[in-house]
PDB file of C-alpha atoms in Angstrom:
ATOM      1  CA  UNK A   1      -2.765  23.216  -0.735  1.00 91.00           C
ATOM      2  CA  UNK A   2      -2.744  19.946   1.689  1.00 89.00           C
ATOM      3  CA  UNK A   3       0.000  21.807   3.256  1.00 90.00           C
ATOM      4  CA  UNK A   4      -1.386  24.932   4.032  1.00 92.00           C
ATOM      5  CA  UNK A   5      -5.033  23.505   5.324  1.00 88.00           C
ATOM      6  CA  UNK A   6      -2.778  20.684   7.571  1.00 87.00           C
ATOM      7  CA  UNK A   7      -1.851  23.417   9.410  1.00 87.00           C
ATOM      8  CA  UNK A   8      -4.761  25.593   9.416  1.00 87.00           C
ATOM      9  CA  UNK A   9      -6.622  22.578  10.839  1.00 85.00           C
ATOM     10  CA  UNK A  10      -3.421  21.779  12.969  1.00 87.00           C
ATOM     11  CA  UNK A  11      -3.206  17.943  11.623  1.00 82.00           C
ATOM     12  CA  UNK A  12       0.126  17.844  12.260  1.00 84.00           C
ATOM     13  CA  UNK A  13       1.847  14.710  13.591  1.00 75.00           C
ATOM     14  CA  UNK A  14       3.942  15.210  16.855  1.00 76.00           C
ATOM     15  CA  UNK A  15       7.126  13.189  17.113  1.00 69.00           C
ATOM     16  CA  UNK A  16       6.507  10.089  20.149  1.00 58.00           C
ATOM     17  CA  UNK A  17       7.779   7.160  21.361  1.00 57.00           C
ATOM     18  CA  UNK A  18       5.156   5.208  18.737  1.00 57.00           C
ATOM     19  CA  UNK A  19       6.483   7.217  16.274  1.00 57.00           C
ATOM     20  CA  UNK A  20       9.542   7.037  13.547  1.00 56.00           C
ATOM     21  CA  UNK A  21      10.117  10.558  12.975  1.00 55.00           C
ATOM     22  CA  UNK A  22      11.588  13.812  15.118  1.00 60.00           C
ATOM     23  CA  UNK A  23       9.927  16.982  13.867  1.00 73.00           C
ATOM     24  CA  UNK A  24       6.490  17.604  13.653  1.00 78.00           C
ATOM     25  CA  UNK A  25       5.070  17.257  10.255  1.00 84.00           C
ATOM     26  CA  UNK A  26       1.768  18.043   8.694  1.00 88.00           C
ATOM     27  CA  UNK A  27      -0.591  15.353   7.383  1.00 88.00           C
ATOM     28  CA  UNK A  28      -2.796  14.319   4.931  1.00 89.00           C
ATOM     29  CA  UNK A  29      -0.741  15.017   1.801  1.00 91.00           C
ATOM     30  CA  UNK A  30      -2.151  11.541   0.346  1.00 93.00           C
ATOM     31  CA  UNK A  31      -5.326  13.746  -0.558  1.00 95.00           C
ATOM     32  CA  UNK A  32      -3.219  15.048  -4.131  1.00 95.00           C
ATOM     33  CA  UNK A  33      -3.001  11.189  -5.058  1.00 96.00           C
ATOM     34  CA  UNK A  34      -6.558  10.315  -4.357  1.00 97.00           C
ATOM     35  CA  UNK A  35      -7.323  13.347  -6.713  1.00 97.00           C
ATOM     36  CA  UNK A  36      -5.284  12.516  -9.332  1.00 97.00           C
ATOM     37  CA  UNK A  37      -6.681   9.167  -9.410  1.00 97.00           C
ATOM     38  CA  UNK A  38     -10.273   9.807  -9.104  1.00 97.00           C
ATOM     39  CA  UNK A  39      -9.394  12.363 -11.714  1.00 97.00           C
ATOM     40  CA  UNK A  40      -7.984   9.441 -13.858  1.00 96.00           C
ATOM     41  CA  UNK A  41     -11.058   6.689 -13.331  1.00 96.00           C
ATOM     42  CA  UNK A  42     -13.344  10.100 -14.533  1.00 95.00           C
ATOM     43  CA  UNK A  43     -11.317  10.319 -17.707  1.00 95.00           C
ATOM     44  CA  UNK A  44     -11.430   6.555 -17.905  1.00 95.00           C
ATOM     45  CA  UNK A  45     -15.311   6.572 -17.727  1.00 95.00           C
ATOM     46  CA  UNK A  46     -15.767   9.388 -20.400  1.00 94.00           C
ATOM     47  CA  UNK A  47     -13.440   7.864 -22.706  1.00 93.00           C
ATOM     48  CA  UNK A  48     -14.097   4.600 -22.740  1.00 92.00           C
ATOM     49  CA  UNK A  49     -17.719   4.192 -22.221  1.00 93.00           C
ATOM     50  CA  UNK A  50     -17.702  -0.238 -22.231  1.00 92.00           C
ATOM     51  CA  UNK A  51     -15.737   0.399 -18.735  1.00 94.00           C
ATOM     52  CA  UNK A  52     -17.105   3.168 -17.481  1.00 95.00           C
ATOM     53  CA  UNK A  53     -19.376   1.342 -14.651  1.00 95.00           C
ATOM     54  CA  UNK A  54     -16.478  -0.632 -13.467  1.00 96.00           C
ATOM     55  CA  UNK A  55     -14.554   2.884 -13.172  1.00 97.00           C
ATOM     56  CA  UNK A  56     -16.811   4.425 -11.690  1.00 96.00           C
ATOM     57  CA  UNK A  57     -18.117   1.599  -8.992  1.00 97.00           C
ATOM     58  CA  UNK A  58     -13.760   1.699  -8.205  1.00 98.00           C
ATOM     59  CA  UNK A  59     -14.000   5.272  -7.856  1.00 97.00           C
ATOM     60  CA  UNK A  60     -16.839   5.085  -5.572  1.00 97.00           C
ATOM     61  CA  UNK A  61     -14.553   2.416  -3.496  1.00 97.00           C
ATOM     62  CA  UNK A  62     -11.611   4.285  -3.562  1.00 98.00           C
ATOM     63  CA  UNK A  63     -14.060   7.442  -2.371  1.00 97.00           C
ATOM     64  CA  UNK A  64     -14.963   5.567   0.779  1.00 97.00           C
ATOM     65  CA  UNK A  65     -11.501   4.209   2.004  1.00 97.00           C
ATOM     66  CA  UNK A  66     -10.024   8.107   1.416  1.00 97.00           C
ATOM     67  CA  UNK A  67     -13.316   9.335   3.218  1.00 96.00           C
ATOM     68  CA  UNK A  68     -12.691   7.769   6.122  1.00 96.00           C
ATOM     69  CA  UNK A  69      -9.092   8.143   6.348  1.00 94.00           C
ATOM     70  CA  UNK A  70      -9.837  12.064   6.019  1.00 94.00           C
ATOM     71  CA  UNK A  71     -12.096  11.663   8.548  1.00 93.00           C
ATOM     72  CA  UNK A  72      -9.662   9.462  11.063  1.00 92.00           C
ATOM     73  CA  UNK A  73      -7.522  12.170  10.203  1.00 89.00           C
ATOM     74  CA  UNK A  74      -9.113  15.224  11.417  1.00 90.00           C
ATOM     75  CA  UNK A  75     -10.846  13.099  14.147  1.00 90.00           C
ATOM     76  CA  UNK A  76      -9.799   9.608  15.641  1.00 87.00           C
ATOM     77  CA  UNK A  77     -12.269   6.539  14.699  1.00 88.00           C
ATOM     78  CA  UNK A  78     -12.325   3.301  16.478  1.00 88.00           C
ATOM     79  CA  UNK A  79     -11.288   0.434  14.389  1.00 87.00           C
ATOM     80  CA  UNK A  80     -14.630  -1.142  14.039  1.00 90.00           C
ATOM     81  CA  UNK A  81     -15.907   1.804  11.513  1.00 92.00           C
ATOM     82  CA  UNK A  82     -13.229   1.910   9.860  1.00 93.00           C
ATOM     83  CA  UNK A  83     -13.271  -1.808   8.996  1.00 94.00           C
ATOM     84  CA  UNK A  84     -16.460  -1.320   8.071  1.00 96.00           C
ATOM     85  CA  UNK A  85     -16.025   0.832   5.225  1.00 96.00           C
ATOM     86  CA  UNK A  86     -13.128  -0.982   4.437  1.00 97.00           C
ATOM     87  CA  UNK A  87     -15.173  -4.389   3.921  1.00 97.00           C
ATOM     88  CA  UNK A  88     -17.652  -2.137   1.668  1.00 97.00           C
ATOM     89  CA  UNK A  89     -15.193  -1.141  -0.280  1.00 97.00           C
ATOM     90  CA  UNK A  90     -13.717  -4.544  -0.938  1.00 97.00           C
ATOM     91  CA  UNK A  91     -17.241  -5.970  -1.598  1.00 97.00           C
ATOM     92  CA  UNK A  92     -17.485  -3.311  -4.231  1.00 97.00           C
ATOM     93  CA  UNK A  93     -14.029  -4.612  -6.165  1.00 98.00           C
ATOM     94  CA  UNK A  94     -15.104  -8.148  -5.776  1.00 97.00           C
ATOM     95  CA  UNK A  95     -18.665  -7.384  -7.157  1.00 97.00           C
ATOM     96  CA  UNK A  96     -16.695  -5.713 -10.225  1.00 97.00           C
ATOM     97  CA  UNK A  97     -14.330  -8.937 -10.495  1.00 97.00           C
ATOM     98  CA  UNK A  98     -17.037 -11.109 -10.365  1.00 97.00           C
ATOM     99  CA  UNK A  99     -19.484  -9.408 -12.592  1.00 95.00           C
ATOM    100  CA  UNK A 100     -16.687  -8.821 -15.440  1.00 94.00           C
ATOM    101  CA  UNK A 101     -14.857 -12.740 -14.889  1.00 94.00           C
ATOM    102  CA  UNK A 102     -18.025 -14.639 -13.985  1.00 93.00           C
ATOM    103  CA  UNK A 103     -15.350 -16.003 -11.402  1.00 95.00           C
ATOM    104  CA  UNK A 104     -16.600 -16.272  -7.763  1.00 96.00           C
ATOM    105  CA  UNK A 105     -13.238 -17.508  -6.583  1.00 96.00           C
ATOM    106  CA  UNK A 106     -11.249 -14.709  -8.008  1.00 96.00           C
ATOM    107  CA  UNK A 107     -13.809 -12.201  -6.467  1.00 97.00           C
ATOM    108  CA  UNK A 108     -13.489 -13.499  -3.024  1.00 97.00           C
ATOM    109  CA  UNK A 109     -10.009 -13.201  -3.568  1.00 96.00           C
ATOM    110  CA  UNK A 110     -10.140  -9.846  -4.735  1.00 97.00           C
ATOM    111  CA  UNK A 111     -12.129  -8.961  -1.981  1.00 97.00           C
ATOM    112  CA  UNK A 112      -9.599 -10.220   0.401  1.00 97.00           C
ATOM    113  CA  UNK A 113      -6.780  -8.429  -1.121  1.00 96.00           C
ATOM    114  CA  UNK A 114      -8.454  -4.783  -0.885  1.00 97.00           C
ATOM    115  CA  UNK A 115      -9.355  -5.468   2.789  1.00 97.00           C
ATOM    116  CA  UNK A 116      -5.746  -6.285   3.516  1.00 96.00           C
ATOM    117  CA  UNK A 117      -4.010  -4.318   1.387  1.00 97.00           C
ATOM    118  CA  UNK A 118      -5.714  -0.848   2.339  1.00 97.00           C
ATOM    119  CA  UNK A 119      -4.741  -1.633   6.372  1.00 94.00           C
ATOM    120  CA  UNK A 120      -0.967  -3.234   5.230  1.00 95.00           C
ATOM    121  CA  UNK A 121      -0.261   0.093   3.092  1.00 96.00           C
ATOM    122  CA  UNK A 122      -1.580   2.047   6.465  1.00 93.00           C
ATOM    123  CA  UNK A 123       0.976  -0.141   8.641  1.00 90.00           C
ATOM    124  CA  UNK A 124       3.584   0.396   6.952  1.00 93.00           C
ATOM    125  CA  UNK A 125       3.118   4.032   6.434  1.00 91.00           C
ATOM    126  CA  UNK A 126       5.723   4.810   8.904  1.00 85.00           C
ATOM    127  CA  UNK A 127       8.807   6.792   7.348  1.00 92.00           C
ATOM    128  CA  UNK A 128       9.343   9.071   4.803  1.00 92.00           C
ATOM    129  CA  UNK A 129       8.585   7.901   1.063  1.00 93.00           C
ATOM    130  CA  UNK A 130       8.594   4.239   2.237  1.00 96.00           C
ATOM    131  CA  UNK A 131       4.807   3.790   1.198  1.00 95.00           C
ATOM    132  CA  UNK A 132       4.920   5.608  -1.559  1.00 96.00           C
ATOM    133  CA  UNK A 133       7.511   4.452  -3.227  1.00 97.00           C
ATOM    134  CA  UNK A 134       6.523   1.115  -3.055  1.00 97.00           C
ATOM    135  CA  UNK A 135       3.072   1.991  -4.846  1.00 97.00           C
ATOM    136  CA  UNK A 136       5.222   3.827  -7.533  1.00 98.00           C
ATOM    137  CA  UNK A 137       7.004   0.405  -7.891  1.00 98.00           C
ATOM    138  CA  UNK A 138       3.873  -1.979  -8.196  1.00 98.00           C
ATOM    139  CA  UNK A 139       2.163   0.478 -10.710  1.00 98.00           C
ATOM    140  CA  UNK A 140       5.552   0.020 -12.744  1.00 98.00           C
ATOM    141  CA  UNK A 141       5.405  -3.788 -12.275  1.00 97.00           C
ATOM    142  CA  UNK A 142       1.649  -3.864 -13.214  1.00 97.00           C
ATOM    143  CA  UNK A 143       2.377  -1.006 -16.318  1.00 97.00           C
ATOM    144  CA  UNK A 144       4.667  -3.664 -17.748  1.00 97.00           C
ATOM    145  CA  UNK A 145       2.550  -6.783 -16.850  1.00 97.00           C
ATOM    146  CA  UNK A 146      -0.988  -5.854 -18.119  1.00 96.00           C
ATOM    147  CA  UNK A 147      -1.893  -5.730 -21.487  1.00 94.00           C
ATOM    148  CA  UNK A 148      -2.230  -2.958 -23.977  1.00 91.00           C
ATOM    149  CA  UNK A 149      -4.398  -0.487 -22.934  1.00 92.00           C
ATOM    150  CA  UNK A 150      -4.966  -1.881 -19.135  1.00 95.00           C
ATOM    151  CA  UNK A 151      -1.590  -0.691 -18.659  1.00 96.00           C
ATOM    152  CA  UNK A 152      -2.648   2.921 -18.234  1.00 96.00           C
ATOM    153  CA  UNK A 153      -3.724   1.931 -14.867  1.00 96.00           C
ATOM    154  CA  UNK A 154      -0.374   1.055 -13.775  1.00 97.00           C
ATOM    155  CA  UNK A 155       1.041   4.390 -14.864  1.00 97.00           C
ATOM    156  CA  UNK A 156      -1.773   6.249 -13.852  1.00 97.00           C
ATOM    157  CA  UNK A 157      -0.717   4.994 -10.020  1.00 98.00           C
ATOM    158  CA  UNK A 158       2.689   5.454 -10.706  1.00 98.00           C
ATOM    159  CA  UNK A 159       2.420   9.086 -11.989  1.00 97.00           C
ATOM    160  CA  UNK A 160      -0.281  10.404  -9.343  1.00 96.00           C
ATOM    161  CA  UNK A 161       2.261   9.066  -6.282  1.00 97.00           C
ATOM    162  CA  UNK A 162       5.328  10.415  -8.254  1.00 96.00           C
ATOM    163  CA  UNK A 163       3.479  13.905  -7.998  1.00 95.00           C
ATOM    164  CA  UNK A 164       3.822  13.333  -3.999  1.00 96.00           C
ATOM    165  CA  UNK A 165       6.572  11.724  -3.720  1.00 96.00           C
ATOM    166  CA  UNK A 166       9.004  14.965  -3.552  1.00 95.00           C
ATOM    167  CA  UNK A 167       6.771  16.346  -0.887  1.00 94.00           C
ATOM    168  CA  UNK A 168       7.534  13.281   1.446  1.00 93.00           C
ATOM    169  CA  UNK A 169      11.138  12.231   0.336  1.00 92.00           C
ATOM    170  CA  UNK A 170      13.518  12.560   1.193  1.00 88.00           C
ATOM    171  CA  UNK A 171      12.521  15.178   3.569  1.00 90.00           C
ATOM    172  CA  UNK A 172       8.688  15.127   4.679  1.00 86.00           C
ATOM    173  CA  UNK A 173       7.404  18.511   4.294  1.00 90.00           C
ATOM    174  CA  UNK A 174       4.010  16.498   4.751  1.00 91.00           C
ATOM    175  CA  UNK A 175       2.324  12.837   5.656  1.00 90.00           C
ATOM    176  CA  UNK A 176       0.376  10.939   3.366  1.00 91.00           C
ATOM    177  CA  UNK A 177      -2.318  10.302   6.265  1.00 91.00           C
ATOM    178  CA  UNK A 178      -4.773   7.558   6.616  1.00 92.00           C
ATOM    179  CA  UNK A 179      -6.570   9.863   3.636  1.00 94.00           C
ATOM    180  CA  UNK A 180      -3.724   8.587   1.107  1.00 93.00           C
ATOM    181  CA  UNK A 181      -2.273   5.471   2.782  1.00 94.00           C
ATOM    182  CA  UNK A 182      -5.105   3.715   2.827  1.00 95.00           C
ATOM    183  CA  UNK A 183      -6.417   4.823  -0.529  1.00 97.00           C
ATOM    184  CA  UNK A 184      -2.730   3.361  -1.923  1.00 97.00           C
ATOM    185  CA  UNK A 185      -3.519  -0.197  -0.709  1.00 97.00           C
ATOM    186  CA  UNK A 186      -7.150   0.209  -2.027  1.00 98.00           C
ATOM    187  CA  UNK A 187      -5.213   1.219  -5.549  1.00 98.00           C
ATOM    188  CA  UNK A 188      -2.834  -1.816  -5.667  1.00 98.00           C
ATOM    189  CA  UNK A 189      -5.499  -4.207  -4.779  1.00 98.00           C
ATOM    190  CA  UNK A 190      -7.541  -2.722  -7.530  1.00 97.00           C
ATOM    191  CA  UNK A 191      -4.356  -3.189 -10.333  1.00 97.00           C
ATOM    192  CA  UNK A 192      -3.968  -6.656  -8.563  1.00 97.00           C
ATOM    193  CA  UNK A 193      -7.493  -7.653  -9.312  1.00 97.00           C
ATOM    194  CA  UNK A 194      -7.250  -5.789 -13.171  1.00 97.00           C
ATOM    195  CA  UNK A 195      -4.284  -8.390 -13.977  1.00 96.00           C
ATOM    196  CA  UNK A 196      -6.312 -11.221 -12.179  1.00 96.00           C
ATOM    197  CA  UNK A 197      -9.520 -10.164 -14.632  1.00 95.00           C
ATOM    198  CA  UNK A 198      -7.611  -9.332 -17.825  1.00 95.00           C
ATOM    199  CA  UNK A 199      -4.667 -11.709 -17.940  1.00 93.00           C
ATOM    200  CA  UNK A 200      -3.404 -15.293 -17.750  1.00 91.00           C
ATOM    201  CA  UNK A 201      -0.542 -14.329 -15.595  1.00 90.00           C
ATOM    202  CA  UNK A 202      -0.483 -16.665 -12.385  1.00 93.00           C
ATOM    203  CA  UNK A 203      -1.498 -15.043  -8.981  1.00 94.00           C
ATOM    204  CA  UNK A 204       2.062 -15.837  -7.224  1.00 94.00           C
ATOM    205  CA  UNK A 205       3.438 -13.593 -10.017  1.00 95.00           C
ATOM    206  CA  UNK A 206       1.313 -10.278  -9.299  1.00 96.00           C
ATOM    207  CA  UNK A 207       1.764 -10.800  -5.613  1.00 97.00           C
ATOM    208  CA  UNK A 208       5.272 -10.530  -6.117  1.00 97.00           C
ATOM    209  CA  UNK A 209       5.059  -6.909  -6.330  1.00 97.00           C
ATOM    210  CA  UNK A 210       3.944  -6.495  -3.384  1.00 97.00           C
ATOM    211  CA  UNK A 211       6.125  -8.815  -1.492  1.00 97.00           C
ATOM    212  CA  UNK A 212       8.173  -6.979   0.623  1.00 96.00           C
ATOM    213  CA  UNK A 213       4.943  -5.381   2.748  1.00 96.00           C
ATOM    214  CA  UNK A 214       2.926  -8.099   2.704  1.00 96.00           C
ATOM    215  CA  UNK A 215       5.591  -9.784   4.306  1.00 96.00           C
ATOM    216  CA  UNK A 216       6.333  -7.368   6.691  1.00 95.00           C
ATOM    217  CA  UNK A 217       3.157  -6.532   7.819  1.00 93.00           C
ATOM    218  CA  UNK A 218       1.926 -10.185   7.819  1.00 92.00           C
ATOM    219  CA  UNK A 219       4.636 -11.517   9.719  1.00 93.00           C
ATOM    220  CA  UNK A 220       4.897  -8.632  12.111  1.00 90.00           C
ATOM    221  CA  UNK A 221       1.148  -9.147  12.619  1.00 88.00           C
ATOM    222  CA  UNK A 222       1.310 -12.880  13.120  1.00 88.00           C
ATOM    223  CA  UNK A 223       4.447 -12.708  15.754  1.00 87.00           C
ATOM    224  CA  UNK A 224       2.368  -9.804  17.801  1.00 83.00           C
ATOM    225  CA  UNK A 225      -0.549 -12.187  17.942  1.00 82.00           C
ATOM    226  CA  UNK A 226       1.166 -14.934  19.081  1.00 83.00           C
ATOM    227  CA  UNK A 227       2.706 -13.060  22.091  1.00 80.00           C
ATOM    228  CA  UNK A 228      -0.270 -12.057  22.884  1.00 78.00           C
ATOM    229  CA  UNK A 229      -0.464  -8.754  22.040  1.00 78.00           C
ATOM    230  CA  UNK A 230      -2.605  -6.374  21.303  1.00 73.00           C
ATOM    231  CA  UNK A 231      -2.159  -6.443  17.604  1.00 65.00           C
ATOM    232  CA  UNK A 232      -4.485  -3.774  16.634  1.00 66.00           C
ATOM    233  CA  UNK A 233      -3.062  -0.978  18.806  1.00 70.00           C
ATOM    234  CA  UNK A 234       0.443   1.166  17.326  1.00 69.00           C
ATOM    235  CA  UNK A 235       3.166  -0.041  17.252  1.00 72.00           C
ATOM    236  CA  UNK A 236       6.740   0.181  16.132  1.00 79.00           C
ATOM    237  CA  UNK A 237       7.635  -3.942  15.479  1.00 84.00           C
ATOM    238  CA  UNK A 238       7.894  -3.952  11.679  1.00 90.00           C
ATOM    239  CA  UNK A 239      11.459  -4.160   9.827  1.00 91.00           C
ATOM    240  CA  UNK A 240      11.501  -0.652   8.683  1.00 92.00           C
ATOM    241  CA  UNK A 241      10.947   0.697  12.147  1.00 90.00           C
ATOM    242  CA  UNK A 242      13.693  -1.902  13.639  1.00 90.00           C
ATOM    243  CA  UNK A 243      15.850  -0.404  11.209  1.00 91.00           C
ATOM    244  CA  UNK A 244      15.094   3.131  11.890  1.00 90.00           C
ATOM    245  CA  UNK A 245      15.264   2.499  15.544  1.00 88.00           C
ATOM    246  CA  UNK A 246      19.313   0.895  14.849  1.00 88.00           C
ATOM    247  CA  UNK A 247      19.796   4.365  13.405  1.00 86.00           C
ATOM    248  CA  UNK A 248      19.597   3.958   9.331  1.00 90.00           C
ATOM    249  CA  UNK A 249      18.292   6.998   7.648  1.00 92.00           C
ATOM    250  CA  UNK A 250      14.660   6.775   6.263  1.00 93.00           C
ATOM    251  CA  UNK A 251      16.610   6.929   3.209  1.00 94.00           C
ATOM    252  CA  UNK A 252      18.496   4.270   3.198  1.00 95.00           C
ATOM    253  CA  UNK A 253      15.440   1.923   4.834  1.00 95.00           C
ATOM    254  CA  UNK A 254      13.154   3.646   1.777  1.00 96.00           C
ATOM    255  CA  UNK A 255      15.968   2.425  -0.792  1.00 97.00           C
ATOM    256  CA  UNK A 256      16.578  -0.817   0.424  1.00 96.00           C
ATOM    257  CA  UNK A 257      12.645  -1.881   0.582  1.00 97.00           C
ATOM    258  CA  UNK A 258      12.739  -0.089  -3.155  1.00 97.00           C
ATOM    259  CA  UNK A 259      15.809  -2.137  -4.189  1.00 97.00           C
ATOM    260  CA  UNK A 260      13.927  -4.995  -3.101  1.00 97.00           C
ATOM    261  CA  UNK A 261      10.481  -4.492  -4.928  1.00 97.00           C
ATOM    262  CA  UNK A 262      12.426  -3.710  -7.897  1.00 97.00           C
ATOM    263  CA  UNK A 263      14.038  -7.149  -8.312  1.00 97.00           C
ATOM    264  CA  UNK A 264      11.058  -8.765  -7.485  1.00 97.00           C
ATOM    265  CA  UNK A 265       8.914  -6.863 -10.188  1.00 96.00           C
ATOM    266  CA  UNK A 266      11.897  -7.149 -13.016  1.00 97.00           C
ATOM    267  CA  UNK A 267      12.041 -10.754 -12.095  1.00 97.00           C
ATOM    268  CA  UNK A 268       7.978 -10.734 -12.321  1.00 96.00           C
ATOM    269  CA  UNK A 269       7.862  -9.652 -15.794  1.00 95.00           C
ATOM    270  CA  UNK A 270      10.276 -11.861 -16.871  1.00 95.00           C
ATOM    271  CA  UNK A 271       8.487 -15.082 -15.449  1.00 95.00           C
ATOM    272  CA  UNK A 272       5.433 -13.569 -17.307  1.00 94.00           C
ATOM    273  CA  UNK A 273       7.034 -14.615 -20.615  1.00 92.00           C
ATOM    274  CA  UNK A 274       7.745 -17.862 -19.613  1.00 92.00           C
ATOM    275  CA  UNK A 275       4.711 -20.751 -19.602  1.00 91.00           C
ATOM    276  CA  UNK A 276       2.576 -21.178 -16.630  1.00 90.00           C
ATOM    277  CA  UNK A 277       4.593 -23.748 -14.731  1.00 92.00           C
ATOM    278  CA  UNK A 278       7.587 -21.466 -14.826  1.00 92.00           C
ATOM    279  CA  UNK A 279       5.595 -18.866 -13.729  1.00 92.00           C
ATOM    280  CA  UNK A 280       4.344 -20.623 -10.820  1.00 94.00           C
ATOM    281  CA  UNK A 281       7.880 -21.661  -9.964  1.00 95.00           C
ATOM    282  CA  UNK A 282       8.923 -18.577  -9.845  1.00 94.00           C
ATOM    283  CA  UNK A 283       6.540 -17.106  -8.171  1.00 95.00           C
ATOM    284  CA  UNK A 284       6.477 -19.362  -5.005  1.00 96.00           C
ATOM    285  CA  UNK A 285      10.198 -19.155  -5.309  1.00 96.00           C
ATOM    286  CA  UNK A 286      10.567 -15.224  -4.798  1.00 96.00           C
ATOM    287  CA  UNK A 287       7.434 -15.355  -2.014  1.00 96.00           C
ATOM    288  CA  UNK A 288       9.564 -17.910  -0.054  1.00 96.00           C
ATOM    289  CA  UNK A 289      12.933 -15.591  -0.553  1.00 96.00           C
ATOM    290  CA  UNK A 290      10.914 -12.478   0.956  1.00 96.00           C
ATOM    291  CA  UNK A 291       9.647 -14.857   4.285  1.00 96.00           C
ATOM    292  CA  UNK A 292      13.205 -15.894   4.289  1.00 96.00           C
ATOM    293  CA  UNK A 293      14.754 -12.566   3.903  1.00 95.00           C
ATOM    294  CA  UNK A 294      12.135 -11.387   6.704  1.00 93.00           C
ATOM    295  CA  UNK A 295      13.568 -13.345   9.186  1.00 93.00           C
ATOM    296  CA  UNK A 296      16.589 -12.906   8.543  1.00 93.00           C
ATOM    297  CA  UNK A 297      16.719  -9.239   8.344  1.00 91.00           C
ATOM    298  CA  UNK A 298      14.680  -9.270  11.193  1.00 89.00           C
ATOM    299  CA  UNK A 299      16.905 -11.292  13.328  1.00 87.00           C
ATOM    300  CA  UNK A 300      20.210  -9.136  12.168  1.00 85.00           C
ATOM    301  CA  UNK A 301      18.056  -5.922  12.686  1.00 78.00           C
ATOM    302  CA  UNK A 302      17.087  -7.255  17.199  1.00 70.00           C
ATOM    303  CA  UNK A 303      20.961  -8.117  18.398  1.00 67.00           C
TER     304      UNK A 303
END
């Protein structure tokens, strides 16, 4: 259905020199995975009436980032509205942190995360199945790391980009959009916060499964500001793009940041067992292996 209204609105995406792909390609796709997991928090809500404000306040959240993607993508917005939802959004997962932990800290953090998260996931939307396979991962990662029941949320992810996934990979017969993309790093930051609220597991070890974008987009981000430029416009600086620009397939690029993740959230669970200090340890360890791989990759990727 995304498919068929992309192109009776004519959101299609023209190949460019800011661009990593060749044919033109409808957009918007993302729109089936904000469904499915609007569809879930409903379910959530009915079925399990001591969480259903929390669902439903996430929903709300995850309603306003994939509102004003869909809107960005039928019509251009400047970056200041955008934010702007973005920050509302994020103030609504810290108020849910904070009124189920009693923790200001961890909802400030929380906070944080959704802000960054949504506009990393939208960065590094940039080749076929790359973003949404790494979603797919982290809902794995947090499936196995959260507790009984809380799991659901992991899968729930996992399943609803799954469902998209063969409509992007590994040929795109649509875009996810700034509907979807966005709405994925809203998702992750909301799993992120669940295994902040719900578990003893130490922070370093949840942001392991999200490693590989947060350090490309982070470090890409940081380099552009310190030359000066203008970080918030397009661009095609991040490691996947290098890649694709030295001629490796989306496929391969796609696989190798999946590879990646998957270590990182197999190694996760594993620290999880372990006690805290381990944890920790491990943790930093792997966060300081993905800077290090970063620049190192990103070196091999510019001779």
């Amino acid at each position: 259905m995304a498919i068929r209204y992309a192109h009776w609105r004519r959101l299609i995406d023209q190949p460019g020199e800011r661009r990593s792909h060749q044919v033109s390609t409808p957009r918007g796709g993302g729109i089936g995975i904000v469904v499915s997991q609007l569809l879930a928090c409903g379910l959530g809500a009915a079925l399990l009436p001591a969480y259903s404000a929390a669902l439903l306040v996430f929903a709300l959240g995850l309603l306003l980032v994939a509102g004003i993607g869909w809107w960005d993508d039928h019509r251009p917005l400047p970056a200041v509205p955008r934010l702007c939802v973005h920050l509302l959004a994020g103030l609504m997962l810290g108020g849910i942190v904070w009124f189920g932990t009693g923790s200001l800290l961890k909802a400030v953090a929380c906070f944080g995360l959704a802000v960054s998260l949504v506009n990393i996931w939208n960065f590094m939307d940039g080749i076929n199945g790359l973003a949404t396979t790494q979603a797919i991962l982290v809902g794995v990662g947090a499936g196995l790391l959260l507790p009984g029941g809380y799991a659901l949320a992991g899968w729930a992810l996992a399943a609803g980009c799954a469902g998209f996934l063969p409509f992007n990979f590994p040929r795109a017969r649509i875009f996810m959009g700034d509907v979807g993309s966005g709405a994925l790093g809203y998702l992750v930051a909301g799993l992120l916060a669940l295994g902040l609220s719900v578990t003893d597991t130490v922070p370093a070890l949840w942001l392991m499964l999200p490693a590989a974008f947060l350090a490309d987009a982070g470090f890409t981000l940081l380099s552009r500001m310190l030359r000066g430029e203008r970080w918030m416009q397009p661009h095609t600086q991040h490691l996947y793009q290098a890649f694709v620009k030295r001629e490796y397939s989306h496929t391969v690029v796609t696989l190798g940041y999946a590879f990646f993740t998957l270590v990182g959230l197999t190694l996760a669970t594993q620290f999880s067992r372990l006690p805290l200090g381990w944890g920790w340890a491990g943790g930093v360890t792997w966060l300081a292996v993905t800077a290090a791989a970063w620049m190192f990759l990103r070196a091999t990727a510019h001779k």
